[in-house]
Amino acid sequence: MSARAKRLDPLDLYVTAIILIGGACMVWLGVDGAGGLSLLLSPEVAIFAVFALIGEFVPLKVFTRGAEGEVTTSTTFAMATMLAAGPLASFVALAGANLLADGIRRKPPKKVAFNIAQYGITIAASGLVLKATTGLPRAHEPHLVPADLIGILLAATVFFICNTGLVATVIAFAQRLSLWRYLAEDIFFQCATAGLMLGLAPVVVLAADFSLPAIALLFLPLFAVHRGGSEAIAKEHQALHDALTGLPNRELFRDRIDQAIRSSRRSGESAVVMIMDLDHFKEINDTLGHHHGDLLLQEVSRRLQATLRDSDTVARLGGDEFGVLLPRVATSQDATAVAGELLVALREPFVLEGMRLEIDASVGIALHPVHGEDVETLNQRADIAMYSAKQSGRGYAIFEPELDRHSPRRLALAGGLRSAINQSEITLYYQPKADLRSSRIVGVEALARWDHPEFGIVGPSEFVPIAEQTGLITPLTSHVLDVALRQIREWSDNGLELTIAVNLSARSFLDTHLAVEIPRLLARWDVRAEQLELEITESMLMTDPARAEATLARLSQIGLTLSVDDFGTGYSSLANLKRLPVDVIKIDKSFVMEMAVDASDAAIVRSTIDLAHNLGLRVVAEGVESEDAWRQLEALGCDYAQGYYLSRPLPADAATRLIRERGTARDATPPALRVVHGVGA
Ligand code: C2E
Ligand code: CA
Ligand code: CA
């Protein structure tokens, strides 16, 4: 608070400046147009003023890009007043209506002053244009002639620009958005509604000239717009809210989290996601029946809402599970304080149709960005924390990485991994690697997948770390090597000569047993050592260089190809690699993917290729996703490419088809010159 107060707040500065400029405009309006004020007493102008007032109180409901909006018809009548009686009368009508409406809604004085001032500026500017281009207002009928049209259009445009610009700037300051970004998000809606509202103004004046009651007819189309808008809002509300409690549903909750993440990236504050689960709700539901269960959920949702601020979101995620989003929180203590308040609110006994019930709840908390950068991760981690809170009975818990080890999914994976390896639920996908000049496929990388009966395909980034921590990495690596070599044998038997690359995890790499097992497997499947490539990451080489050197020497003696994976992400340099018996380096996909847009990434790729070649190493670029990247790498003299552009990792049969189609390096014909987009998982 104190740090904030000392700095000059741009929002305050802006509001003060607008109030001052607005004041000056009001003085000008008063001096310039005093005469026009008496026109306010003429019946038609008086009617316009009254409608401007009504418009402030009964805004039209409209529906825009999935959000509800409101449009006030006072703009129409303020503009009509300006055409018929001049800017001062218009300002008096609009500012008076606004003052009354804001006063009744008890808006803070500063907001009211800003509103009046911005109308002062808008009407003065628009009035000036009108005065310069037409002779309006005319004291006699007809109030408008066809020649006025261009001037009216110009004045309406100026009205729109001033009004939208002044208001958008204040919102952008308050929400810490960039003005352009805010305008870009909203500009079509703004233009469309302003066009409708301002465009109607001359029609109103003409209708009044024609006959005063005719103005009433204009309300028919406006009413139609309003009805359409209200219906769309109701439909959308249904789709995004829970019918029982009226709270946002899971979909809207995720959407709000997404918005909060974006604005917290800009503001630097944290967004907090909480998942709350009622303890023993199922028993209440079963013993007392659904009716009481429903009443309880409704009352719970009321209490949660009452405890939170308007800017927070509480959602019903299903059953007895609720989600809470606090879009702006300074510290994790603030988050736990709110969680504590929510629990206190729920511990107060519930009285439902004379029945007294006590319940308790468990809350899991995850903070953006420390616990996750995206909606999915934040939800998952809040869920993990909730599970831990439930188990410990402590009410609430903040996510910690340690908890992840005990999440239900992780526990299930860890529990099932051993039998998955034995029963061949762990399969291999193959991603081809091609020679950049000939486009022919020279080899594949074997990438492990767990075809899990409950979770579907689980990726290696999730289960390889589990295998390492649970001592299952040795059997996993053996299994992968076995399947990979069997596949190479099968391809050889079918005339496809390829190499296969297998990833080694840190534990496997340092496992001395590997140097015994690999020759055994090579013999078993009758595969030559040169056909097997082992991928070792840079960091594995650098943590214990002496040991790594000895291990590499043993593996290289077998005649295997050794490659350094994810090159560029660690701290090693190519100079360090000089001493080691490695043959290939794979430039990490992050550099390759950014190469086209980031000059420094392009420079890293270029110099890595040159240096590697000077050391006699071959270079693979991974993450080649586009034809441009392919061509760029070809021009840089890179040897091989791997990535989605050539193909995604594919199951064995699909990989076989692709390899046949493209041809391998050994084939004389057909030439594979064209690279097309890869398909598959
Ligand atoms: P990695 O060795 O860097 O493997 C490349 C990863 O990048 C693969 O993810 C692959 O699907 C993905 N990829 C390939 N081309 C592109 C592209 O053009 N664009 C993008 N964005 N990504 C691309 P995957 O299969 O999920 O593997 C993740 C990591 O898991 C691998 O990274 C590897 O380190 C490890 N891994 C995979 N299989 C095994 C295994 O059998 N044993 C061990 N120890 N680790 C494995
Ligand atoms: Ca790899
Ligand atoms: Ca890699």
XYZ file of C-alpha atoms and ligand atoms in Angstrom, residues 428 431 445-449 459-461 464 473 476-477 480 502-506 508 535 537 565-566 586 588-589 593 622-625 642-645 647-649, ligand 1:
86
model
C 7.634 -47.752 -28.993
C 10.187 -40.854 -35.465
C 14.395 -42.503 -32.935
C 12.530 -44.880 -30.643
C 10.229 -42.976 -28.278
C 8.513 -44.867 -25.490
C 4.751 -44.704 -24.906
C 4.093 -39.930 -22.565
C 7.657 -40.700 -21.493
C 8.093 -37.315 -19.788
C 10.344 -42.189 -17.236
C 14.504 -47.791 -15.054
C 12.384 -50.283 -18.721
C 15.582 -49.582 -20.646
C 13.000 -50.561 -24.880
C 17.370 -45.165 -28.147
C 17.248 -42.605 -25.322
C 19.129 -43.387 -22.154
C 18.140 -41.879 -18.848
C 20.852 -40.711 -16.458
C 20.768 -46.212 -17.181
C 21.174 -40.695 -27.072
C 21.770 -35.664 -22.828
C 20.773 -35.103 -27.135
C 19.183 -31.692 -26.444
C 21.375 -33.240 -31.789
C 17.761 -29.038 -29.200
C 14.377 -28.387 -30.755
C 11.840 -24.062 -33.698
C 15.421 -31.819 -33.993
C 12.079 -30.018 -33.934
C 12.052 -29.259 -37.672
C 8.456 -28.203 -38.070
C 13.986 -34.802 -37.441
C 10.668 -33.219 -36.615
C 6.966 -32.880 -37.308
C 7.610 -31.542 -40.800
C 6.762 -36.901 -39.515
C 5.509 -37.149 -35.973
C 6.523 -40.253 -34.007
P 13.739 -36.193 -26.846
O 14.782 -37.230 -26.876
O 14.194 -34.775 -27.021
O 12.666 -36.599 -27.951
C 12.084 -35.728 -28.827
C 10.748 -35.298 -28.316
O 10.331 -34.185 -29.097
C 9.674 -36.363 -28.482
O 8.738 -36.219 -27.421
C 9.063 -35.977 -29.807
O 7.709 -36.379 -29.926
C 9.155 -34.475 -29.776
N 9.256 -33.915 -31.121
C 9.757 -34.505 -32.225
N 9.692 -33.690 -33.283
C 9.137 -32.538 -32.853
C 8.808 -31.297 -33.492
O 8.996 -31.088 -34.690
N 8.252 -30.331 -32.720
C 8.011 -30.548 -31.390
N 7.443 -29.539 -30.688
N 8.332 -31.695 -30.750
C 8.879 -32.680 -31.475
P 8.363 -37.445 -26.538
O 8.202 -38.649 -27.383
O 7.248 -37.018 -25.661
O 9.640 -37.687 -25.675
C 9.980 -36.830 -24.634
C 11.314 -37.222 -24.039
O 11.209 -38.441 -23.301
C 12.367 -37.490 -25.084
O 12.902 -36.263 -25.481
C 13.334 -38.365 -24.335
O 14.252 -37.570 -23.611
C 12.455 -39.101 -23.338
N 12.249 -40.484 -23.778
C 11.480 -40.939 -24.782
N 11.563 -42.284 -24.872
C 12.420 -42.686 -23.907
C 12.933 -43.940 -23.494
O 12.645 -45.005 -24.049
N 13.800 -43.952 -22.448
C 14.191 -42.830 -21.816
N 15.038 -42.905 -20.834
N 13.719 -41.610 -22.184
C 12.852 -41.545 -23.213
